[in-house]
XYZ file of C-alpha atoms in Angstrom:
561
model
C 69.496 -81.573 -92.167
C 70.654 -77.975 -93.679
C 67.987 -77.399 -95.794
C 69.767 -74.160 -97.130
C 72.917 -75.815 -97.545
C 71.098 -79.116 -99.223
C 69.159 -76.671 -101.728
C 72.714 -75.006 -102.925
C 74.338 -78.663 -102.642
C 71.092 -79.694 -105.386
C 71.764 -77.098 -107.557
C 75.754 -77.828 -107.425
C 75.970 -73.757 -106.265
C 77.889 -75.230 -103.075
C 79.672 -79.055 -104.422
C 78.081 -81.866 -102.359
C 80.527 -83.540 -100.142
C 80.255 -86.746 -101.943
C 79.379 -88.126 -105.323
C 79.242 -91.654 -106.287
C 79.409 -91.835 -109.724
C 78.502 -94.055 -113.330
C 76.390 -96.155 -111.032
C 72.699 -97.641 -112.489
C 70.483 -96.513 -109.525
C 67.502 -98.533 -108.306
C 64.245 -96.357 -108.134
C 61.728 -97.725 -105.698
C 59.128 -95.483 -106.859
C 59.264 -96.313 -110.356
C 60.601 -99.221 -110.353
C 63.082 -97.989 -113.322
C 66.957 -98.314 -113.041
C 68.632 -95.115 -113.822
C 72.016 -94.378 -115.071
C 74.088 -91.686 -112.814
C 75.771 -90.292 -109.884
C 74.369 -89.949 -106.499
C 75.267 -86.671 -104.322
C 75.396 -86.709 -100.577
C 76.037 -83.935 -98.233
C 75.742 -83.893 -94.389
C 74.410 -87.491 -94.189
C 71.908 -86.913 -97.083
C 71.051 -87.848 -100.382
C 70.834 -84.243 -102.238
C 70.714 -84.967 -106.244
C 70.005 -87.774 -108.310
C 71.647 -87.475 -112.238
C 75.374 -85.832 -113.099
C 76.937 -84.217 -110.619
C 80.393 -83.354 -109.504
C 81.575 -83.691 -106.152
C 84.102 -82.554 -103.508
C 85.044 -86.064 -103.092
C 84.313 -88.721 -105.934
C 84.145 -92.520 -106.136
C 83.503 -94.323 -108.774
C 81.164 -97.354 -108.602
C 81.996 -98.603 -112.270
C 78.576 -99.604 -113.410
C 77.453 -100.977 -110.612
C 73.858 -100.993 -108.517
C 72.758 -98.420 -105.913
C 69.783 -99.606 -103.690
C 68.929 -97.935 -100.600
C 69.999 -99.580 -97.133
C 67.759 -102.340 -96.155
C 65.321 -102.490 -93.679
C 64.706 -105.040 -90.975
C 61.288 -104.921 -90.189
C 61.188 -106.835 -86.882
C 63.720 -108.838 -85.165
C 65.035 -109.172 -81.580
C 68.388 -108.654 -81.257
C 68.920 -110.594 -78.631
C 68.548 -113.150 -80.655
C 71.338 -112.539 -82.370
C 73.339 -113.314 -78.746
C 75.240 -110.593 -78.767
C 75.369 -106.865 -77.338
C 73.754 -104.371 -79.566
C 76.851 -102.772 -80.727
C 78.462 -106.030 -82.049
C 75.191 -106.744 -83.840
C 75.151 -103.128 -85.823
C 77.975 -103.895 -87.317
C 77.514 -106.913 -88.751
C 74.031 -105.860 -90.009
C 75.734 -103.683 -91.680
C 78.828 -105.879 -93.187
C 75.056 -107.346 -94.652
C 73.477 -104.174 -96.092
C 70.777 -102.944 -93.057
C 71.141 -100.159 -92.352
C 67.483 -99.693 -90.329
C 66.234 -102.009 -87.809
C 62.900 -102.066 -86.194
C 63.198 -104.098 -83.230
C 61.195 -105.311 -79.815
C 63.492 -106.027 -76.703
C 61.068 -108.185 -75.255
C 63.416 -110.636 -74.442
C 66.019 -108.827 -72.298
C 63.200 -106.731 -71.039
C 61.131 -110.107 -70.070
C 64.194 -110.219 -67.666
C 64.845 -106.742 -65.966
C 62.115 -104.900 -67.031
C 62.008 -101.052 -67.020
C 65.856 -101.072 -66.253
C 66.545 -102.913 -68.982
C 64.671 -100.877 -71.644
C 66.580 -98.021 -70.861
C 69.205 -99.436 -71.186
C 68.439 -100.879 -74.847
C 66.952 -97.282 -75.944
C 70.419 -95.683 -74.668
C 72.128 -98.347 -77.280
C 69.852 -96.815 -79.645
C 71.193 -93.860 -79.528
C 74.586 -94.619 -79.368
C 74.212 -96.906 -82.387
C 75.582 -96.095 -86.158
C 72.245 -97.857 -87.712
C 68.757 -96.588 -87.585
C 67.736 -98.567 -84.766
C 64.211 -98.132 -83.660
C 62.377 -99.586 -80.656
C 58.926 -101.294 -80.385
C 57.944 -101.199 -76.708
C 57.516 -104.636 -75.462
C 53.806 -105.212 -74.860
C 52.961 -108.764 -73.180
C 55.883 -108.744 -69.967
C 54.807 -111.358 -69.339
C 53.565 -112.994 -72.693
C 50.695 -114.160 -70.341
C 49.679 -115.031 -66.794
C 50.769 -118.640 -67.595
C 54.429 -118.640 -66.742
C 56.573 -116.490 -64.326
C 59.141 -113.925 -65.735
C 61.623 -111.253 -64.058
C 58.922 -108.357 -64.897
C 56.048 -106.950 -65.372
C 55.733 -104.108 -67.826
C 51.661 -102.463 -67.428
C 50.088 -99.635 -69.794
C 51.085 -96.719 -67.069
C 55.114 -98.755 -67.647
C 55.467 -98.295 -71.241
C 53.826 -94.622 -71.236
C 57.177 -93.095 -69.657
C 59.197 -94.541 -72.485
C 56.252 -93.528 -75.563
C 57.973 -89.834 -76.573
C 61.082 -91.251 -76.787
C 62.817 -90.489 -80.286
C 63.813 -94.148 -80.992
C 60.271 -95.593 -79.659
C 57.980 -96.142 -83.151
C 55.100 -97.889 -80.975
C 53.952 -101.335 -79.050
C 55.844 -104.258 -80.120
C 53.831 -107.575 -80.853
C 50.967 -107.969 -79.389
C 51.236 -111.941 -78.304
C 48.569 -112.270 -75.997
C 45.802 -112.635 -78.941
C 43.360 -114.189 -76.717
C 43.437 -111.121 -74.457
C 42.525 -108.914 -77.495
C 39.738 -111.063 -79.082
C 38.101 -111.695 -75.719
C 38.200 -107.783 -74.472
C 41.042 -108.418 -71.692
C 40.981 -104.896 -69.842
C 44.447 -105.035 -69.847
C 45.381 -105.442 -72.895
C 42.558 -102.914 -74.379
C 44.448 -100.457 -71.885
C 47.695 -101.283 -74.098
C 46.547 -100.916 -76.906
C 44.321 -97.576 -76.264
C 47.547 -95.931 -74.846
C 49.213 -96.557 -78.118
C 46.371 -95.960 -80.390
C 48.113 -92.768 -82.282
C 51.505 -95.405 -82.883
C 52.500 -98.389 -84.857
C 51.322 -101.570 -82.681
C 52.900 -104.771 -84.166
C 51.009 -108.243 -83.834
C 52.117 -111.668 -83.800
C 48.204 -113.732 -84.542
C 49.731 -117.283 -85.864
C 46.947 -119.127 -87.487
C 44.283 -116.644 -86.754
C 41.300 -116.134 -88.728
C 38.257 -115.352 -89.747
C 36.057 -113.207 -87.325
C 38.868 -113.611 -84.722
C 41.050 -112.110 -86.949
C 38.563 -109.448 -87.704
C 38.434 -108.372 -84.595
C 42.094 -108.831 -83.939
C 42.679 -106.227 -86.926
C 39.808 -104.015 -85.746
C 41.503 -103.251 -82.104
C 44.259 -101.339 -84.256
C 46.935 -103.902 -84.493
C 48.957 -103.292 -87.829
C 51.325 -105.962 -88.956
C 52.034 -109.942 -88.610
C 55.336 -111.481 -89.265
C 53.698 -115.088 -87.670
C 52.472 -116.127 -90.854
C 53.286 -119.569 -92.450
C 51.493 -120.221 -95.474
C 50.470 -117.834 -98.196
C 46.395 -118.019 -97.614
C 47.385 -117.219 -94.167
C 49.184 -114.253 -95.934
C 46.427 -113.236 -98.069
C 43.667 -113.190 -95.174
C 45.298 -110.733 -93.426
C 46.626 -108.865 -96.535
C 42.994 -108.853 -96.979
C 42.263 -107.177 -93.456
C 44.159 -104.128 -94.013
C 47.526 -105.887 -92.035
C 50.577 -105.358 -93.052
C 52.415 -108.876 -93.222
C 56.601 -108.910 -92.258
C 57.870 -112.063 -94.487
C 60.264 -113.923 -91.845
C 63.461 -115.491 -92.652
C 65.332 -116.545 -89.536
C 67.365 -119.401 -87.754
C 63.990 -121.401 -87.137
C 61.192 -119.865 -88.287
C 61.883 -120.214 -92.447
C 58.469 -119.053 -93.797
C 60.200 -116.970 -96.884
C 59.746 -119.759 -99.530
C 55.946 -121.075 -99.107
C 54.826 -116.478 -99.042
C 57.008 -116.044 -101.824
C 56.148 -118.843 -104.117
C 52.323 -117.788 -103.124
C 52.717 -113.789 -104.414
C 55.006 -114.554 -107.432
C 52.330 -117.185 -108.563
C 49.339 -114.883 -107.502
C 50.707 -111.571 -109.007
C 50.035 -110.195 -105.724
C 50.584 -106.434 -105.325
C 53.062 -106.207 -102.977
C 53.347 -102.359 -101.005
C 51.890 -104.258 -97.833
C 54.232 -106.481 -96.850
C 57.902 -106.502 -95.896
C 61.343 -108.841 -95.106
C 62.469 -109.673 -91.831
C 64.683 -111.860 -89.543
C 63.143 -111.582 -86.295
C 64.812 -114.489 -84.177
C 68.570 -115.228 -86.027
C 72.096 -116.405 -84.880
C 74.790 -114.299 -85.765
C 76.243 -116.920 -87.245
C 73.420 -117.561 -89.864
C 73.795 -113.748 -90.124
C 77.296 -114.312 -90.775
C 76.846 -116.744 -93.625
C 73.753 -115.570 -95.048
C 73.107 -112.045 -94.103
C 70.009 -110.177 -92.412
C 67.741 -109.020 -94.893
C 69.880 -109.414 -97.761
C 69.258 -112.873 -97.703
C 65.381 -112.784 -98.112
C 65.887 -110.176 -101.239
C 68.040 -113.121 -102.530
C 65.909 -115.804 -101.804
C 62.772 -114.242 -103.109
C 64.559 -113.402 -106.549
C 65.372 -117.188 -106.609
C 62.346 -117.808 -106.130
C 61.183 -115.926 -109.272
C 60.008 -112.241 -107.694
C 61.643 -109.583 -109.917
C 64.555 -107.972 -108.421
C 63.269 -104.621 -108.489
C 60.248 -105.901 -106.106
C 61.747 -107.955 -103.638
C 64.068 -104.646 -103.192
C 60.989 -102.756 -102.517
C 59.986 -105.458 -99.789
C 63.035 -104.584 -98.129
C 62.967 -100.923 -98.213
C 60.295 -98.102 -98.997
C 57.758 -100.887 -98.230
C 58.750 -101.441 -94.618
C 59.631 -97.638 -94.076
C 56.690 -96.718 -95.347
C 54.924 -99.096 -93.066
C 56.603 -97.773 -89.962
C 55.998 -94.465 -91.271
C 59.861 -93.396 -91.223
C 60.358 -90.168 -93.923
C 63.615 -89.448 -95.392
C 64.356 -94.095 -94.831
C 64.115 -96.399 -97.821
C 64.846 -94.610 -101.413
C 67.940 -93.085 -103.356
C 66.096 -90.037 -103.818
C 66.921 -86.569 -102.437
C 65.920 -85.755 -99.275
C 66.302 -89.189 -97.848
C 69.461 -89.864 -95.793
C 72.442 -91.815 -97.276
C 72.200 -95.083 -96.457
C 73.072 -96.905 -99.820
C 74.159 -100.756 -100.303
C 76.541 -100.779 -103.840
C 75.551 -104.554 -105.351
C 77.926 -106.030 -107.873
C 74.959 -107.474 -109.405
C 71.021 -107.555 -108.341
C 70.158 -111.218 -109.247
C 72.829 -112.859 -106.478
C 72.485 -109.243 -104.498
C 76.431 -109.131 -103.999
C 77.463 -106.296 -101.564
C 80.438 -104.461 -103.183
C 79.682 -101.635 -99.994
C 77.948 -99.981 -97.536
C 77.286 -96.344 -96.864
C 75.307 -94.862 -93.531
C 74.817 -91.417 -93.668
C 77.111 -91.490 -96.813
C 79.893 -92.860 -95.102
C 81.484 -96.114 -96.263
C 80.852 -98.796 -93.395
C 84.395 -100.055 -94.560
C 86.078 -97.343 -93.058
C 84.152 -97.037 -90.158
C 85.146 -98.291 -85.966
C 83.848 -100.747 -83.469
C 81.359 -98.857 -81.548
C 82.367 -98.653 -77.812
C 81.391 -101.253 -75.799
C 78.042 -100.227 -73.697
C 78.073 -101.152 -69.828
C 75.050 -102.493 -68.515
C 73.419 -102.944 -64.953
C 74.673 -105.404 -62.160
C 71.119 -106.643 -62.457
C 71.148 -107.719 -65.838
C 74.847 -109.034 -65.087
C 73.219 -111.467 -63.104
C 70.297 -112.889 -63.711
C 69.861 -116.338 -63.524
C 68.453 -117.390 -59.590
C 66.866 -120.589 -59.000
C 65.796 -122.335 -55.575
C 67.272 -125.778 -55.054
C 66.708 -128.429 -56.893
C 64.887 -131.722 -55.073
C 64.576 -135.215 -56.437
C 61.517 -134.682 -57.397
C 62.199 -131.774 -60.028
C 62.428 -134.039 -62.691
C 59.714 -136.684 -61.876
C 56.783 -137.262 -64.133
C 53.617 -138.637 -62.080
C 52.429 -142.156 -64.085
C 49.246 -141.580 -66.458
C 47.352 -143.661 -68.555
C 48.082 -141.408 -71.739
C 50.496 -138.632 -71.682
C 50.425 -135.263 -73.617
C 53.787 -135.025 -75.399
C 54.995 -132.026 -77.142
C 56.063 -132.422 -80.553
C 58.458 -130.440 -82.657
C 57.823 -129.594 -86.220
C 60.636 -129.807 -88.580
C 61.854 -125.872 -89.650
C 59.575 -124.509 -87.647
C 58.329 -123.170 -83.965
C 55.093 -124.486 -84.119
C 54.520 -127.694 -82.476
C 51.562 -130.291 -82.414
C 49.882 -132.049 -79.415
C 50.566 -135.932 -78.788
C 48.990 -138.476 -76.865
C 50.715 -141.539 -76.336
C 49.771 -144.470 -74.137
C 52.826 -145.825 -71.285
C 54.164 -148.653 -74.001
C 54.439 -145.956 -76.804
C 56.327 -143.369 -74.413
C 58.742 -145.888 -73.023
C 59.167 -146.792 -76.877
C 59.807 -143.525 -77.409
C 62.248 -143.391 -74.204
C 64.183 -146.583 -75.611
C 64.695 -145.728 -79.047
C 65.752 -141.949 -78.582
C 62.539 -140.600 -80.336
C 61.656 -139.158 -76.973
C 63.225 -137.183 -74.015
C 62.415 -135.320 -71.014
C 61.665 -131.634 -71.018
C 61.597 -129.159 -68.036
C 61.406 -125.973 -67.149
C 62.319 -124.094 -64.336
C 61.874 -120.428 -62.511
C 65.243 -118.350 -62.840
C 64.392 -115.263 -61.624
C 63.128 -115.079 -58.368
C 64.358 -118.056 -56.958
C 60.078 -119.116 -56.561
C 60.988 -122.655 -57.233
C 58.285 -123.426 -60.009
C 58.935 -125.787 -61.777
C 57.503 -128.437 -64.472
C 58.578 -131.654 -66.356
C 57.011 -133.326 -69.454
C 58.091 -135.346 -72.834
C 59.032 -134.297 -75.519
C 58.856 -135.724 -79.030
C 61.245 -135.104 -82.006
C 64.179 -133.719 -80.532
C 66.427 -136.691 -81.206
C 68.723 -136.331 -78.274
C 70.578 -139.558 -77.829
C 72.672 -139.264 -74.407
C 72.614 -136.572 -71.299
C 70.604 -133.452 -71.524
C 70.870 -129.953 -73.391
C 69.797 -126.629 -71.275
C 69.759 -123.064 -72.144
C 68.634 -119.776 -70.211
C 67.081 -118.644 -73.785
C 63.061 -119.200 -73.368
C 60.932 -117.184 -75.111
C 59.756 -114.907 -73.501
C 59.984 -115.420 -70.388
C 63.543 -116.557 -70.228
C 63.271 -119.308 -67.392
C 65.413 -122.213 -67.797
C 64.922 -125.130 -70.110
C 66.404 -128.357 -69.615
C 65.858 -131.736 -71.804
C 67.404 -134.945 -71.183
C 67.730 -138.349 -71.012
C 68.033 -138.706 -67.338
C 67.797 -136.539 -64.435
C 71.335 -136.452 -63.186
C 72.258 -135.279 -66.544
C 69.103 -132.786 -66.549
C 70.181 -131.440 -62.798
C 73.823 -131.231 -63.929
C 73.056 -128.734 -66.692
C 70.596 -126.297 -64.777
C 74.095 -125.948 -62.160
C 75.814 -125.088 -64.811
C 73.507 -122.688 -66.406
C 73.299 -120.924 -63.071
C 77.466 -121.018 -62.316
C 77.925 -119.255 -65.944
C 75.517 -116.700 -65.507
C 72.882 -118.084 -67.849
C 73.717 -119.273 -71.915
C 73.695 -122.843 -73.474
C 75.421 -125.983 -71.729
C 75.437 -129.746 -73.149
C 75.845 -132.479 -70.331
C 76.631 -135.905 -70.633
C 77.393 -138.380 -68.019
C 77.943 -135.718 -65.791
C 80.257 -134.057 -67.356
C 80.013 -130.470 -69.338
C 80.589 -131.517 -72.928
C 80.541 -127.493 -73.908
C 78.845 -124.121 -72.354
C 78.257 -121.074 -74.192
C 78.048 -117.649 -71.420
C 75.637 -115.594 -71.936
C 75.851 -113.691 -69.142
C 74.252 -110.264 -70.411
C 69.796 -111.550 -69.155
C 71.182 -114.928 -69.870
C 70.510 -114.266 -73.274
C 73.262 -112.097 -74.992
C 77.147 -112.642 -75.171
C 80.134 -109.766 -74.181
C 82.394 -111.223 -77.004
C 83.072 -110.175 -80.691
C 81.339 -111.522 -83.738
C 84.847 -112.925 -84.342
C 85.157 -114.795 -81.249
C 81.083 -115.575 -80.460
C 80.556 -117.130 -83.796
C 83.184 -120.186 -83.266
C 82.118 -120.627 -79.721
C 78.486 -120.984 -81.205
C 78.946 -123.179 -84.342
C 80.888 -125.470 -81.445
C 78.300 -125.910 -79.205
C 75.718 -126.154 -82.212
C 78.010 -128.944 -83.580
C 78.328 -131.212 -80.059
C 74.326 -130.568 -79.700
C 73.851 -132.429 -82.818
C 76.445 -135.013 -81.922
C 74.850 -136.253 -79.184
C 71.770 -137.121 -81.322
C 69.420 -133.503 -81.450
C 67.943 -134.230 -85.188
C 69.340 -131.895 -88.261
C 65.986 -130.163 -88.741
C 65.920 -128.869 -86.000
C 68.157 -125.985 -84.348
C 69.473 -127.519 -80.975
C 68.834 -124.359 -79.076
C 66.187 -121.560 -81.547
C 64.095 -124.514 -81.096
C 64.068 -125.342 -77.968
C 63.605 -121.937 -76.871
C 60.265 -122.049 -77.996
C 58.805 -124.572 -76.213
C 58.181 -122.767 -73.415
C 56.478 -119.933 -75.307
C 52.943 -120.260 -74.642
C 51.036 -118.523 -77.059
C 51.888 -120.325 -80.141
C 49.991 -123.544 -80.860
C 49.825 -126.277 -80.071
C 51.168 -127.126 -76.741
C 54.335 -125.477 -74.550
C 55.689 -126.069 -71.414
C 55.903 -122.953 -68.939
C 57.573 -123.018 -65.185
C 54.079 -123.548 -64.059
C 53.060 -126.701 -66.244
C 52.203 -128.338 -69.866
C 50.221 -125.542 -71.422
C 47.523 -126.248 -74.065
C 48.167 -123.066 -76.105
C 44.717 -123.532 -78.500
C 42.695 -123.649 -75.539
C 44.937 -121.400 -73.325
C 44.616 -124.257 -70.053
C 46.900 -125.775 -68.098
C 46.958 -130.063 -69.194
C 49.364 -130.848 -65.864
């Protein structure tokens, strides 16, 4: 920023490059709604009232809100490279993201961060980093890195880094792990995010009191209010599984709750459900349904979260703060009418270039060969079955006797679930039932498991189940459905076997397909064929997982095969 020339562009001595004018502008501080122009110059919001310009647009009425925030998220999530992901945040109104590659960095470790915090720079949002801080989530499973303290200290003074990303390994912090503390001491003067899913009371205390920040892993509103209550900052999520918007929301419009402490955001979300519903936008338009004022559930998705991640000049029409500006037709439905970053009009602007990325992360996916037994389940007298919870990633322990489970086998309501090593070739692997899923006929596998990206594989018999792990190795990692041998549909995702090389235009198709011929052959409607899978294998969310090295009980943090 000019400061000289932003002073003289304030005072109209020198005309600011830009005006948008006759607009009714949306003051987070005040929570007022002004009537006036907006003046930009070099990227930056320089007056708020009447101004003229050296260009001028007019916005006819309409409503200025600053460019919303995402307050966590993975992108690779979304399945596609960075660069095709900025831009359709933006289509959507976010214009900052605050995000934790864990996932791609679960994979390729220090290689692949900087290769994420060079996209960072190259990218036309504000696109921070939280360094990933459980590679691997625990000791439980077996991932392509390991990231320690001494790892993530050569990437701290980097200008995109903001802190430590989600501290997952709760049970690490609340019983004194060494490393962990280490972590968390070497980040101590950051931001360190936290991800404690049903914790509370003096856990939670002490949770809080090692210096961890925020939670977006909340799923009720007492949950909410505990660690409101702490001194956390809570991230409302709204993504492809994990819908927790509703339940918060009804919980602080009821309550009255004062609101500065907590944010919006997406964390795990298809681009296609970004496609239809937006990023962030879509929370601000579900909480005004929902009966928050419009004016608030802005805030949420703005000054709060940049304020929360301590980012100046992010998150207000106000001068001094850079022009990134979202033009609504109206606030109630929160209809884009355009985007600005740095006060220029995202309709105007190009594709980024494509970003090339290591041979490594190119290839990813190497298993040792399968044996007969890879898919065999020893005979017990009661089994512990996981089971999936309708719209969400939490799942609850089972026991069922040898007559319920082959019930269950007969009438669909159960399948097979394993998971194997993909990155060293170690040949770990582990099989177990699971309940809910709904699959009818062959098996469903996908190199997407959180977070340690191995591959997961359910079925209804093991040719099918061995038929889609070849397939998920000969495309490189993605999503493949299988069905009497034969590949129904594959989706290549061949960037960590998580993230796609194609265009929004192209991906999106190629995932609604695959999405659609999942639920064909019988995966339930509540549940997302692929989100929700991924999360079985994720072993430090209740109540029981599956990692490459057997059925993990995720309360008690033991192995139950």
């Amino acid at each position: 920023m000019d400061r000289q020339k932003q002073i003289a562009a304030a005072q109209e001595k020198v005309l600011p490059e830009l005006v948008l004018k006759n607009a009714k502008i949306v003051n987070v501080f005040t929570g007022e709604i002004l009537s006036g122009d907006v003046a930009i110059t070099d990227g930056y919001i320089v007056g708020v009232g009447r101004y003229r310009g050296q260009t001028e647009r007019d916005v006819d009425g309409r409503y200025i809100v600053p460019g919303f925030v995402d307050a966590h998220l993975h992108i690779e999530s979304s399945m596609v490279m960075p660069d095709v992901y900025a831009m359709e945040a933006l289509r959507h109104g976010t214009t900052t993201i605050i995000t934790d590659p864990h996932e791609i960095v679960n994979v390729s470790g220090a290689e692949a961060l900087r290769d994420i915090l060079h996209a960072a720079a190259c990218s036309p949002l504000n696109y921070y980093v939280m360094l990933p801080s459980c590679v691997p989530a625990t000791p439980f499973e077996h991932a392509g890195a390991v990231m320690t303290a001494a790892d993530l200290l050569h990437f701290k003074e980097n200008s995109h880094v903001l802190g430590l990303g989600e501290m997952m390994n709760a049970v690490g912090v609340i019983n004194g792990d060494p490393v962990v503390l280490d972590k968390l001491a070497a980040f101590d003067d950051k931001i360190i995010d936290g991800h404690a899913p049903g914790l509370t009371g003096h856990a939670l205390q002490a949770y809080v009191g090692s210096g961890i920040l925020t939670d977006h892993e909340s799923v009720t509103f007492e949950e909410v209010l505990e660690k409101l209550r702490c001194g956390m900052a809570v991230l409302v999520r709204e993504g492809s599984a994990s819908r927790n918007l509703e339940a918060i929301v009804k919980g602080l419009v009821d309550r009255k709750l004062y609101s500065s402490r907590l944010a919006f955001c997406t964390d795990d979300k298809h681009l296609a459900d970004i496609r239809r519903e937006g990023t962030v936008s879509s929370n601000i338009r579900q909480a005004i349904a929902l009966g928050m004022p419009p004016i608030e559930a802005i805030r949420m998705a703005t000054i709060n979260a940049a304020q929360i991640y301590r980012l100046p000049h992010i998150g207000a029409v106000a001068c001094g703060y850079r022009a990134d500006i979202v033009v609504l037709d109206d606030l109630d439905t929160v209809k884009i009418h355009e985007v600005y970053k740095d006060g220029a009009a995202m309709s105007a602007m190009k594709m980024p270039e494509p970003m090339h990325y290591s041979e490594k992360l190119m290839n990813s996916v190497h298993i040792a060969p399968l044996s007969e037994e890879t898919f065999v389940i020893p005979p017990q007298k009661e089994y512990d079955v996981i089971g999936l919870v309708p719209h969400q990633i939490l799942t609850e322990k089972i026991h069922m006797t040898q007559e319920e489970l082959n019930a269950g086998l007969q009438d669909g309501t159960v399948c097979k679930i394993a998971v194997i090593e993909r990155h060293h070739a170690t040949g770990c692997h582990a099989c177990a039932y699971l309940k809910g899923y709904g699959l009818r006929k062959g098996a469903v596998g996908t190199t997407v498991a959180h977070d340690s990206h191995n591959i997961i594989v359910v079925g209804t018999n093991d040719a099918d189940m061995r038929a889609a792990v070849e397939e998920l190795v000969h495309i490189k990692g993605g999503y493949t459905i299988v069905s009497d041998g034969a590949v129904v549909d594959s989706l290549p995702l061949p960037l960590g076997g998580l993230m796609s090389a194609l265009p929004a235009e192209e991906f999106i198709p190629r995932l609604d397909a695959i999405i659609r011929k999942a639920y064909a052959v019988g995966v339930k409607e509540n549940i997302d064929p692929f989100i929700t899978l991924s999360f079985t294998a994720l072993p430090v969310l209740p109540a029981i997982r599956i990692t490459d090295q057997g059925l993990f009980d995720a309360e008690n943090f033991r192995f139950l095969t």
